[in-house]
Short mmCIF file of C-alpha atoms (C1' of nucleotides) in Angstrom, two decimals:
data_model
loop_
_atom_site.label_atom_id
_atom_site.label_comp_id
_atom_site.label_asym_id
_atom_site.label_seq_id
_atom_site.Cartn_x
_atom_site.Cartn_y
_atom_site.Cartn_z
CA MET A 1 -8.95 5.30 -15.25
CA LYS A 2 -8.47 7.31 -18.46
CA ILE A 3 -4.96 6.81 -20.10
CA LEU A 4 -3.49 8.95 -22.87
CA ILE A 5 -1.64 6.93 -25.48
CA ILE A 6 0.88 8.97 -27.25
CA GLU A 7 2.38 6.67 -29.94
CA ASP A 8 3.13 7.54 -33.68
CA ASP A 9 2.93 3.81 -34.72
CA THR A 10 -0.74 3.61 -35.57
CA ILE A 11 -0.86 -0.25 -35.15
CA LEU A 12 1.01 -0.22 -31.86
CA ASN A 13 -1.37 2.73 -30.74
CA LYS A 14 -4.42 0.73 -31.69
CA THR A 15 -3.13 -2.33 -29.98
CA LEU A 16 -2.48 -0.36 -26.79
CA SER A 17 -5.96 0.96 -26.98
CA ILE A 18 -7.81 -2.12 -27.57
CA GLY A 19 -5.75 -4.04 -25.04
CA LEU A 20 -6.15 -1.50 -22.30
CA LYS A 21 -9.84 -0.94 -22.97
CA LYS A 22 -10.17 -4.77 -22.38
CA LEU A 23 -8.60 -4.30 -19.15
CA GLY A 24 -11.14 -1.65 -18.21
CA TYR A 25 -9.21 1.46 -18.78
CA SER A 26 -10.74 4.24 -21.12
CA THR A 27 -8.06 5.66 -23.63
CA ASP A 28 -7.53 8.50 -25.63
CA SER A 29 -4.90 8.47 -28.62
CA ALA A 30 -2.51 10.94 -29.77
CA PHE A 31 -0.26 10.10 -32.76
CA ASP A 32 2.22 13.11 -32.47
CA GLY A 33 3.54 15.51 -29.98
CA GLU A 34 1.22 18.43 -30.91
CA GLU A 35 -1.91 16.39 -30.74
CA ALA A 36 -0.84 14.87 -27.61
CA LEU A 37 -0.48 18.29 -25.83
CA ILE A 38 -3.71 19.55 -27.11
CA LEU A 39 -5.47 16.33 -25.59
CA PHE A 40 -3.58 16.67 -22.36
CA ASP A 41 -4.61 20.26 -22.07
CA LEU A 42 -8.43 19.45 -22.73
CA ASN A 43 -8.86 16.28 -20.61
CA GLN A 44 -8.20 14.70 -17.18
CA TYR A 45 -5.91 11.73 -17.57
CA ASP A 46 -4.87 9.50 -14.80
CA ALA A 47 -1.71 8.18 -16.43
CA VAL A 48 0.24 8.82 -19.87
CA ILE A 49 2.00 6.26 -22.11
CA LEU A 50 4.69 8.01 -24.24
CA ASP A 51 6.71 6.87 -26.89
CA LEU A 52 9.67 9.07 -27.27
CA ASN A 53 10.26 9.01 -30.98
CA LEU A 54 7.31 11.37 -32.22
CA PRO A 55 6.61 13.37 -35.14
CA LYS A 56 6.19 17.36 -34.77
CA ILE A 57 7.15 17.62 -31.03
CA ASP A 58 9.83 15.45 -29.47
CA GLY A 59 8.76 12.80 -26.84
CA LEU A 60 11.00 14.50 -24.13
CA GLU A 61 9.52 17.90 -24.97
CA VAL A 62 6.05 16.57 -24.64
CA LEU A 63 7.14 15.21 -21.29
CA LYS A 64 8.50 18.54 -20.17
CA SER A 65 5.44 20.48 -21.23
CA MET A 66 3.23 18.21 -19.44
CA ARG A 67 5.17 18.42 -16.29
CA LYS A 68 4.90 22.07 -16.35
CA THR A 69 1.14 21.99 -15.86
CA ASP A 70 0.97 18.45 -13.95
CA GLN A 71 3.66 17.39 -11.50
CA LEU A 72 1.87 14.58 -10.29
CA ILE A 73 0.74 12.68 -13.38
CA GLY A 74 2.54 9.50 -13.94
CA VAL A 75 4.07 8.78 -17.35
CA LEU A 76 5.08 5.61 -18.61
CA ILE A 77 7.72 5.80 -21.11
CA LEU A 78 7.78 3.26 -23.83
CA SER A 79 11.26 2.42 -25.29
CA ALA A 80 12.97 -0.19 -27.47
CA ARG A 81 15.18 -2.59 -25.48
CA CYS A 82 18.80 -1.37 -25.75
CA GLU A 83 17.50 2.08 -26.17
CA VAL A 84 17.34 3.01 -22.54
CA ASP A 85 20.10 5.43 -22.21
CA ASP A 86 21.25 8.00 -19.59
CA LYS A 87 18.83 10.38 -21.08
CA ILE A 88 15.94 8.56 -20.28
CA ALA A 89 17.10 7.01 -16.89
CA GLY A 90 18.02 10.51 -15.70
CA LEU A 91 14.26 11.36 -16.21
CA ASP A 92 13.15 8.88 -13.60
CA ASN A 93 12.07 11.13 -10.91
CA GLY A 94 9.56 9.00 -9.27
CA ALA A 95 6.66 10.28 -11.51
CA ASN A 96 7.80 8.22 -14.54
CA ASP A 97 8.27 4.80 -15.29
CA TYR A 98 9.45 2.82 -18.39
CA LEU A 99 8.64 -0.23 -20.20
CA THR A 100 10.73 -1.79 -22.92
CA LYS A 101 9.23 -3.10 -25.93
CA PRO A 102 8.10 -5.94 -26.48
CA PHE A 103 6.08 -6.03 -23.31
CA HIS A 104 3.35 -8.13 -21.64
CA PHE A 105 0.01 -6.46 -21.17
CA GLY A 106 -0.15 -7.79 -17.50
CA GLU A 107 3.23 -5.95 -16.80
CA LEU A 108 1.75 -2.75 -18.38
CA ASP A 109 -1.42 -2.93 -16.42
CA ALA A 110 0.59 -3.35 -13.20
CA ARG A 111 2.78 -0.44 -13.78
CA LEU A 112 -0.11 1.71 -14.86
CA ARG A 113 -1.84 0.98 -11.46
CA ALA A 114 1.28 1.96 -9.69
CA LEU A 115 1.59 5.17 -11.58
CA THR A 116 -2.03 6.05 -11.21
CA ARG A 117 -2.30 5.15 -7.38
CA ARG A 118 0.12 7.96 -6.49
CA ARG A 119 -2.59 10.53 -7.64
CA PHE A 120 -4.91 9.37 -5.02
CA ILE A 121 -2.92 9.85 -1.80
CA GLN A 122 -4.84 12.59 -0.39
CA ALA A 123 -5.06 14.55 2.77
CA ASN A 124 -8.41 15.19 4.26
CA THR A 125 -9.04 18.93 4.09
CA THR A 126 -10.86 20.33 7.04
CA ILE A 127 -11.62 23.54 8.22
CA CYS A 128 -12.00 24.08 12.11
CA HIS A 129 -13.65 26.84 14.08
CA GLY A 130 -13.79 25.90 17.74
CA SER A 131 -15.60 22.57 17.81
CA LEU A 132 -17.28 23.22 14.35
CA GLU A 133 -15.55 21.17 11.87
CA LEU A 134 -16.15 21.20 8.11
CA ASN A 135 -14.83 18.27 5.90
CA THR A 136 -14.20 20.13 2.36
CA SER A 137 -13.44 16.75 0.72
CA LEU A 138 -16.85 15.20 1.97
CA LYS A 139 -18.82 18.29 2.14
CA THR A 140 -19.87 17.49 5.75
CA VAL A 141 -20.27 19.18 8.90
CA THR A 142 -20.06 18.24 12.53
CA VAL A 143 -20.30 20.25 15.85
CA ASN A 144 -18.57 18.23 18.83
CA GLY A 145 -19.05 15.12 16.81
CA ARG A 146 -22.71 15.39 15.92
CA SER A 147 -23.25 16.05 12.16
CA VAL A 148 -26.12 17.59 9.95
CA LYS A 149 -26.77 16.95 6.33
CA LEU A 150 -26.68 20.35 4.54
CA THR A 151 -27.89 21.14 1.04
CA LYS A 152 -25.36 22.33 -1.59
CA LYS A 153 -26.15 25.95 -1.05
CA GLU A 154 -26.22 25.71 2.72
CA TYR A 155 -22.93 24.04 2.70
CA GLY A 156 -21.56 26.70 0.40
CA ILE A 157 -22.65 29.66 2.73
CA LEU A 158 -21.37 27.69 5.90
CA GLU A 159 -17.97 27.19 4.09
CA TYR A 160 -17.60 30.75 2.97
CA LEU A 161 -18.33 31.89 6.55
CA ALA A 162 -15.80 29.39 7.98
CA LEU A 163 -13.12 30.41 5.44
CA ASN A 164 -13.82 34.16 6.82
CA LYS A 165 -13.97 33.25 10.52
CA ASN A 166 -13.47 36.23 12.61
CA LYS A 167 -14.78 38.43 9.93
CA VAL A 168 -18.35 39.69 9.38
CA VAL A 169 -19.52 38.81 5.88
CA SER A 170 -22.30 40.80 4.09
CA ALA A 171 -25.30 39.09 2.52
CA GLU A 172 -24.26 40.50 -0.90
CA GLU A 173 -20.63 38.91 -0.71
CA LEU A 174 -22.22 35.42 0.46
CA VAL A 175 -24.54 35.45 -2.49
CA GLU A 176 -21.91 36.36 -4.91
CA HIS A 177 -19.55 33.54 -3.68
CA VAL A 178 -22.09 30.79 -3.34
CA TRP A 179 -24.47 31.58 -6.35
CA ASP A 180 -23.29 31.82 -9.84
CA SER A 181 -23.16 35.19 -11.46
CA ASN A 182 -26.67 35.32 -13.02
CA VAL A 183 -28.70 35.09 -9.62
CA ASP A 184 -31.09 37.84 -8.73
CA LEU A 185 -29.63 39.56 -5.63
CA PHE A 186 -32.90 40.97 -4.61
CA SER A 187 -34.81 37.52 -4.38
CA ASN A 188 -35.12 36.20 -1.05
CA SER A 189 -33.82 32.83 -1.88
CA PHE A 190 -30.88 33.75 0.08
CA LYS A 191 -32.87 34.52 3.15
CA VAL A 192 -34.66 31.25 2.86
CA HIS A 193 -31.35 29.43 2.80
CA ILE A 194 -29.71 31.00 5.42
CA PHE A 195 -32.59 30.72 7.62
CA SER A 196 -32.75 27.06 7.34
CA LEU A 197 -29.12 26.93 7.78
CA LYS A 198 -29.19 28.85 10.86
CA LYS A 199 -31.71 26.35 12.20
CA LYS A 200 -30.04 23.39 11.41
CA MET A 201 -26.66 24.51 12.97
CA ALA A 202 -28.44 25.72 16.11
CA GLU A 203 -29.97 22.38 16.60
CA LEU A 204 -26.56 20.91 16.53
CA ASN A 205 -25.41 23.20 19.23
CA ASP A 206 -28.26 22.63 21.68
CA GLY A 207 -30.62 25.23 20.14
CA VAL A 208 -27.76 28.01 20.72
CA ASP A 209 -27.14 29.93 17.35
CA ILE A 210 -23.81 29.63 15.75
CA ILE A 211 -24.50 31.97 12.78
CA LYS A 212 -25.07 35.31 13.95
CA ASN A 213 -26.16 38.63 12.12
CA THR A 214 -25.13 42.02 12.85
CA ARG A 215 -27.89 44.19 11.42
CA GLY A 216 -26.75 46.22 8.32
CA VAL A 217 -23.34 44.63 8.28
CA GLY A 218 -23.49 40.96 7.74
CA TYR A 219 -23.26 37.39 9.14
CA PHE A 220 -20.60 35.71 11.23
CA LEU A 221 -19.73 32.49 12.87
CA MET A 222 -19.57 32.16 16.71
CA GLU A 223 -16.92 30.38 18.12
CA VAL A 224 -18.19 27.15 19.53
CA LYS A 225 -16.57 25.95 22.63
CA ASP A 226 -15.05 22.20 22.65
CA GLU A 227 -17.46 20.29 24.88
CA ASN A 228 -14.04 18.44 26.19
CA SER A 229 -12.55 21.80 27.15
CA LYS A 230 -15.50 22.89 29.14
CA MET B 1 17.11 -1.88 -1.06
CA LYS B 2 19.48 -5.00 -0.76
CA ILE B 3 20.91 -6.14 -4.16
CA LEU B 4 22.36 -9.68 -4.71
CA ILE B 5 25.23 -9.38 -7.31
CA ILE B 6 25.83 -12.75 -9.11
CA GLU B 7 28.97 -12.27 -11.13
CA ASP B 8 31.89 -14.33 -11.58
CA ASP B 9 34.34 -11.70 -12.93
CA THR B 10 35.82 -10.44 -9.62
CA ILE B 11 36.60 -6.99 -11.05
CA LEU B 12 33.22 -6.31 -12.51
CA ASN B 13 31.44 -7.64 -9.32
CA LYS B 14 33.61 -5.26 -7.30
CA THR B 15 32.73 -2.47 -9.52
CA LEU B 16 29.27 -3.21 -9.55
CA SER B 17 29.25 -3.36 -5.71
CA ILE B 18 30.92 -0.10 -5.17
CA GLY B 19 29.05 1.60 -7.63
CA LEU B 20 25.67 0.55 -6.32
CA LYS B 21 26.77 1.39 -2.66
CA LYS B 22 27.43 4.73 -3.89
CA LEU B 23 23.84 4.86 -5.23
CA GLY B 24 22.56 4.05 -1.80
CA TYR B 25 21.78 0.18 -2.26
CA SER B 26 23.33 -2.25 -0.10
CA THR B 27 24.70 -5.28 -1.86
CA ASP B 28 25.82 -9.01 -1.52
CA SER B 29 28.26 -10.57 -3.91
CA ALA B 30 28.12 -14.08 -5.29
CA PHE B 31 30.92 -15.47 -7.52
CA ASP B 32 29.41 -18.77 -8.62
CA GLY B 33 25.67 -20.20 -9.08
CA GLU B 34 26.11 -22.19 -5.91
CA GLU B 35 27.27 -19.28 -3.71
CA ALA B 36 24.47 -17.35 -5.19
CA LEU B 37 21.60 -19.87 -4.23
CA ILE B 38 23.03 -20.11 -0.66
CA LEU B 39 22.88 -16.40 -0.32
CA PHE B 40 19.54 -16.12 -1.95
CA ASP B 41 18.09 -18.54 0.47
CA LEU B 42 19.67 -16.94 3.33
CA ASN B 43 18.49 -13.44 2.95
CA GLN B 44 15.72 -11.16 1.44
CA TYR B 45 16.83 -9.31 -1.61
CA ASP B 46 14.82 -6.47 -3.46
CA ALA B 47 16.48 -7.37 -6.81
CA VAL B 48 19.29 -9.45 -8.20
CA ILE B 49 21.78 -8.82 -10.79
CA LEU B 50 22.78 -12.04 -12.54
CA ASP B 51 25.41 -12.89 -15.30
CA LEU B 52 24.42 -15.77 -17.13
CA ASN B 53 28.10 -17.40 -17.61
CA LEU B 54 28.68 -18.85 -13.97
CA PRO B 55 30.83 -21.51 -12.92
CA LYS B 56 29.42 -24.63 -11.00
CA ILE B 57 25.90 -23.81 -11.64
CA ASP B 58 24.62 -22.15 -14.93
CA GLY B 59 22.89 -18.62 -14.78
CA LEU B 60 19.61 -19.87 -16.25
CA GLU B 61 19.57 -22.72 -13.73
CA VAL B 62 20.16 -20.28 -10.66
CA LEU B 63 17.28 -18.15 -12.11
CA LYS B 64 14.98 -21.07 -12.59
CA SER B 65 15.64 -22.07 -9.02
CA MET B 66 15.20 -18.68 -7.60
CA ARG B 67 11.91 -18.49 -9.30
CA LYS B 68 10.72 -21.62 -7.49
CA THR B 69 10.87 -19.91 -4.18
CA ASP B 70 10.25 -16.49 -5.37
CA GLN B 71 8.10 -15.45 -8.47
CA LEU B 72 8.19 -11.84 -7.70
CA ILE B 73 11.56 -10.83 -7.24
CA GLY B 74 13.08 -8.65 -9.94
CA VAL B 75 16.11 -10.12 -11.97
CA LEU B 76 18.37 -8.05 -13.97
CA ILE B 77 20.34 -10.18 -16.43
CA LEU B 78 23.67 -8.95 -17.70
CA SER B 79 24.34 -10.10 -21.13
CA ALA B 80 27.02 -9.40 -23.58
CA ARG B 81 24.93 -8.92 -26.83
CA CYS B 82 22.49 -6.34 -27.55
CA GLU B 83 20.18 -8.85 -29.36
CA VAL B 84 18.56 -10.92 -26.52
CA ASP B 85 18.23 -14.43 -27.84
CA ASP B 86 15.04 -16.38 -27.84
CA LYS B 87 16.15 -18.39 -25.00
CA ILE B 88 16.51 -15.61 -22.81
CA ALA B 89 13.53 -13.57 -24.09
CA GLY B 90 11.36 -16.62 -23.39
CA LEU B 91 11.97 -16.58 -19.66
CA ASP B 92 10.62 -13.19 -19.77
CA ASN B 93 7.78 -13.43 -17.42
CA GLY B 94 7.66 -9.87 -16.66
CA ALA B 95 9.87 -10.31 -13.58
CA ASN B 96 13.05 -10.02 -15.52
CA ASP B 97 14.90 -7.20 -17.28
CA TYR B 98 18.21 -7.22 -19.29
CA LEU B 99 21.17 -5.05 -19.53
CA THR B 100 23.85 -5.45 -22.10
CA LYS B 101 27.47 -4.72 -21.19
CA PRO B 102 29.06 -2.10 -21.20
CA PHE B 103 26.40 -0.19 -19.34
CA HIS B 104 25.96 3.23 -17.62
CA PHE B 105 25.37 3.29 -13.88
CA GLY B 106 22.57 5.81 -14.39
CA GLU B 107 20.93 3.18 -16.55
CA LEU B 108 21.48 0.37 -14.18
CA ASP B 109 20.00 2.55 -11.17
CA ALA B 110 16.95 3.36 -13.33
CA ARG B 111 16.38 -0.42 -14.01
CA LEU B 112 16.82 -1.23 -10.62
CA ARG B 113 14.43 1.09 -9.58
CA ALA B 114 11.91 -0.17 -12.23
CA LEU B 115 12.51 -3.75 -10.84
CA THR B 116 12.13 -2.99 -7.30
CA ARG B 117 8.90 -0.87 -8.07
CA ARG B 118 7.40 -4.40 -8.40
CA ARG B 119 7.17 -5.01 -4.72
CA PHE B 120 5.47 -1.58 -4.29
CA ILE B 121 3.03 -2.55 -7.08
CA GLN B 122 2.36 -6.05 -5.57
CA ALA B 123 1.71 -4.43 -2.09
CA ASN B 124 -0.93 -2.13 -3.64
CA THR B 125 -3.07 -4.38 -5.64
CA THR B 126 -6.10 -4.29 -3.34
CA ILE B 127 -7.94 -1.07 -2.26
CA CYS B 128 -9.86 -1.38 1.15
CA HIS B 129 -12.58 0.76 2.58
CA GLY B 130 -14.18 -0.78 5.48
CA SER B 131 -14.95 -4.33 4.69
CA LEU B 132 -15.28 -3.41 0.92
CA GLU B 133 -12.21 -4.84 -0.99
CA LEU B 134 -11.14 -4.10 -4.55
CA ASN B 135 -8.42 -6.22 -6.24
CA THR B 136 -7.33 -3.76 -8.93
CA SER B 137 -5.16 -6.70 -10.59
CA LEU B 138 -8.01 -9.28 -10.83
CA LYS B 139 -10.65 -6.34 -10.93
CA THR B 140 -12.85 -8.12 -8.36
CA VAL B 141 -15.01 -6.79 -5.59
CA THR B 142 -15.90 -8.26 -2.34
CA VAL B 143 -17.76 -6.96 0.82
CA ASN B 144 -17.36 -8.91 3.89
CA GLY B 145 -16.13 -11.88 1.61
CA ARG B 146 -19.04 -11.87 -0.62
CA SER B 147 -18.23 -11.10 -4.25
CA VAL B 148 -20.22 -9.59 -7.14
CA LYS B 149 -19.58 -9.68 -10.80
CA LEU B 150 -19.29 -6.09 -12.03
CA THR B 151 -19.16 -5.03 -15.81
CA LYS B 152 -16.18 -2.92 -16.82
CA LYS B 153 -17.85 0.26 -16.48
CA GLU B 154 -19.24 -0.49 -13.15
CA TYR B 155 -15.86 -1.59 -11.92
CA GLY B 156 -14.49 1.61 -13.31
CA ILE B 157 -16.86 3.79 -11.45
CA LEU B 158 -16.50 1.74 -8.14
CA GLU B 159 -12.55 1.63 -8.56
CA TYR B 160 -12.43 5.61 -9.14
CA LEU B 161 -14.97 6.02 -5.94
CA ALA B 162 -12.60 3.85 -3.95
CA LEU B 163 -9.61 5.66 -4.77
CA ASN B 164 -11.25 8.72 -3.81
CA LYS B 165 -12.66 7.43 -0.67
CA ASN B 166 -13.43 10.30 1.87
CA LYS B 167 -14.22 12.50 -0.95
CA VAL B 168 -17.35 13.43 -2.86
CA VAL B 169 -17.03 12.94 -6.57
CA SER B 170 -19.32 14.54 -9.01
CA ALA B 171 -20.82 12.72 -11.88
CA GLU B 172 -18.95 14.81 -14.30
CA GLU B 173 -15.69 13.73 -12.95
CA LEU B 174 -16.70 10.07 -12.80
CA VAL B 175 -17.64 10.22 -16.38
CA GLU B 176 -14.28 11.98 -17.30
CA HIS B 177 -12.35 9.22 -15.83
CA VAL B 178 -14.32 6.22 -16.61
CA TRP B 179 -15.34 7.04 -20.24
CA ASP B 180 -13.05 8.20 -23.06
CA SER B 181 -13.25 11.64 -24.44
CA ASN B 182 -15.71 10.73 -27.21
CA VAL B 183 -18.46 10.35 -24.87
CA ASP B 184 -21.53 12.41 -24.77
CA LEU B 185 -21.76 13.88 -21.34
CA PHE B 186 -25.28 14.65 -21.62
CA SER B 187 -26.49 10.96 -22.38
CA ASN B 188 -27.78 9.09 -19.48
CA SER B 189 -25.46 6.18 -19.96
CA PHE B 190 -23.81 6.98 -16.69
CA LYS B 191 -27.04 7.30 -14.90
CA VAL B 192 -28.11 3.54 -16.06
CA HIS B 193 -24.55 2.22 -14.85
CA ILE B 194 -24.43 3.83 -11.61
CA PHE B 195 -28.06 2.75 -10.99
CA SER B 196 -27.10 -0.89 -11.64
CA LEU B 197 -23.94 -0.52 -9.76
CA LYS B 198 -25.48 0.89 -6.65
CA LYS B 199 -28.06 -1.97 -6.88
CA LYS B 200 -25.33 -4.73 -6.96
CA MET B 201 -23.45 -3.09 -4.13
CA ALA B 202 -26.55 -2.78 -2.03
CA GLU B 203 -27.45 -6.28 -2.57
CA LEU B 204 -24.03 -7.29 -1.44
CA ASN B 205 -24.56 -5.28 1.88
CA ASP B 206 -28.05 -6.55 2.89
CA GLY B 207 -29.77 -4.26 1.02
CA VAL B 208 -28.12 -1.23 2.50
CA ASP B 209 -26.71 1.18 0.14
CA ILE B 210 -22.92 1.60 -0.01
CA ILE B 211 -22.77 4.21 -2.85
CA LYS B 212 -24.43 7.40 -1.79
CA ASN B 213 -25.37 10.79 -3.73
CA THR B 214 -25.60 14.04 -2.30
CA ARG B 215 -27.83 16.12 -4.63
CA GLY B 216 -25.97 18.62 -6.85
CA VAL B 217 -22.67 17.34 -5.34
CA GLY B 218 -21.85 13.89 -6.17
CA TYR B 219 -21.30 10.39 -5.18
CA PHE B 220 -19.24 8.78 -2.51
CA LEU B 221 -18.77 5.43 -0.64
CA MET B 222 -20.04 4.78 2.76
CA GLU B 223 -17.68 3.13 4.95
CA VAL B 224 -18.91 -0.52 5.55
CA LYS B 225 -18.36 -1.98 8.84
CA ASP B 226 -16.42 -4.92 9.03
CA GLU B 227 -18.73 -7.77 10.20
CA ASN B 228 -16.18 -9.42 12.24
CA SER B 229 -15.53 -6.19 14.24
CA LYS B 230 -19.24 -5.75 15.11
"C1'" DT C 1 -17.50 -16.85 -40.14
"C1'" DT C 2 -22.35 -17.09 -37.36
"C1'" DC C 3 -24.85 -16.93 -33.64
"C1'" DA C 4 -25.51 -16.30 -28.46
"C1'" DT C 5 -24.79 -13.60 -24.75
"C1'" DA C 6 -23.16 -9.83 -22.29
"C1'" DT C 7 -22.58 -5.08 -21.98
"C1'" DC C 8 -23.53 -0.50 -23.42
"C1'" DT C 9 -26.51 3.27 -25.01
"C1'" DT C 10 -30.77 5.64 -25.95
"C1'" DA C 11 -34.91 7.36 -24.81
"C1'" DA C 12 -39.04 8.18 -22.43
"C1'" DC C 13 -40.60 8.53 -17.75
"C1'" DT C 14 -40.92 8.74 -12.45
"C1'" DT C 15 -39.43 10.08 -8.10
"C1'" DT C 16 -37.23 12.97 -5.04
"C1'" DA C 17 -35.15 16.85 -3.06
"C1'" DA C 18 -33.21 21.45 -3.53
"C1'" DT C 19 -34.35 25.91 -4.63
"C1'" DT C 20 -37.05 29.85 -5.54
"C1'" DT C 21 -41.04 32.49 -5.01
"C1'" DA C 22 -44.26 35.01 -2.65
"C1'" DA C 23 -46.83 36.71 1.11
"C1'" DC C 24 -46.40 37.61 5.78
"C1'" DC C 25 -44.04 38.40 10.36
"C1'" DT C 26 -40.59 40.56 13.57
"C1'" DT C 27 -37.42 43.65 15.59
"C1'" DA C 28 -33.86 47.12 15.94
"C1'" DT C 29 -33.04 51.84 15.49
"C1'" DA C 30 -33.43 56.60 13.18
"C1'" DT D 1 -43.62 54.83 15.44
"C1'" DA D 2 -42.20 54.17 10.56
"C1'" DT D 3 -39.24 51.68 8.19
"C1'" DA D 4 -36.04 48.68 6.50
"C1'" DA D 5 -33.31 44.68 7.48
"C1'" DG D 6 -33.80 40.35 8.59
"C1'" DG D 7 -36.72 36.01 9.82
"C1'" DT D 8 -40.47 32.69 8.79
"C1'" DT D 9 -43.66 29.70 6.35
"C1'" DA D 10 -45.86 27.11 2.73
"C1'" DA D 11 -46.34 26.17 -1.97
"C1'" DA D 12 -44.66 26.28 -6.57
"C1'" DT D 13 -40.90 25.30 -9.66
"C1'" DT D 14 -37.02 23.18 -11.34
"C1'" DA D 15 -33.39 20.27 -11.73
"C1'" DA D 16 -31.04 16.09 -10.33
"C1'" DA D 17 -30.99 11.62 -9.79
"C1'" DG D 18 -33.39 7.23 -10.27
"C1'" DT D 19 -36.04 3.66 -13.40
"C1'" DT D 20 -37.37 0.73 -17.04
"C1'" DA D 21 -37.45 -1.37 -21.16
"C1'" DA D 22 -35.86 -1.66 -25.78
"C1'" DG D 23 -32.37 -1.32 -29.33
"C1'" DA D 24 -27.54 -1.14 -30.66
"C1'" DT D 25 -22.59 -2.92 -30.15
"C1'" DA D 26 -19.41 -5.58 -28.53
"C1'" DT D 27 -17.62 -10.03 -27.27
"C1'" DG D 28 -16.65 -14.84 -27.15
"C1'" DA D 29 -17.83 -19.60 -28.35
"C1'" DA D 30 -18.88 -23.19 -31.85
#
DNA sequence: TTCATATCTTAACTTTAATTTAACCTTATA
DNA sequence: TATAAGGTTAAATTAAAGTTAAGATATGAA
């Protein structure tokens, strides 16, 4: 878990950094609002610890700016006891939490855990086409429950075809989307990949081709009937 | 959310009760320490608002007594002064917070939300994936009851994978979240760590790999069947 | 502090699997 | 039937991941 610590007090910043590292977090430190936003743009954080009294750019401005690009990230606001006023309280929209100084590290850890957890509530993203099912999170493929192991390129081709179901996709378009831009379009690497992909997919479907080609036009996915609905 | 209001000033008690009900909380009111403890034993509260100057049983005694049966419940202490004295500060075990009179309802609401979040935090200390269990508070790992000792980096990698169960995570993303930003992405430190982590996890699981890799894509956790459910 | 130990990083090397290449085959259709 | 698009196979290449040991750092106890 990577935490961005935004705190201008160098000693407290260091203390937080050392303490959190002991707890197993990795941390980056920013000492003013400007530095904070630069680091925030550059890296992927799981949570942010934010002091509101900052040089250069005010803490509340930093918070607003971060929220523009990331609605999900949890922000833990550090504030002195007696300092929590309506301004801060009003910010509590669920993505923020606050902690009053002085605090216990155990408490900080617990709150960070709660804040970071929210980012990982994820829906499983699947693309379906008849009984063909692609899980884009796991990059796995099943046909009527049976699964194959595909290589990265094979999966990439199949996913692009599945995204363009009910459409014929030219070999050029497939190569363009699955390979990076400096690939040689005239090599027959693509032919080899689509060959092995077609073979693997047919094996999953009792030997019947799922990926078809229309000469001179391109490739498309056949709709595979669900075995249960036969 | 049910709040127990312990406050002998009948007007303030009533004000709190009405105000909190407006905010969507349900409340019970106690006007002395004895009544407070009876209500506390009888009902399940999500947080307690406690004034320290109470008739019959002193507020601090009430707090101690409640702590005997419930270490976790959040207690918001109402105090007259801004400076929290040592006696009260010494009681701060993380489960308490303070609010000085006079206060704004917005602030009270924010603090109550922070206190009640504790229940959520507590409920989310473990990450389960089949029979693999991570305790994010203790940073411990078990598979079917058996446990391993992991280093910080190993635990960090495993936790990130566990939070992203049902997703393939690239080596780059893992490094990005487990190491801080000054790390050299091209070093093979990561490879060494994941190697030893994979080995330790497989040893826990009768030699069968739990952490798998898809070449060119990334790492993911296999679902480990619960031995009891076999 | 110092020393012992655990953890992390580095570097050289091995293994494995994906990808590309090249040569050849098949088939539709102009 | 000539030709170009597409299919097939095996081998070569390349890149990713795995492995080991040694050296550097950090951590914690005496």
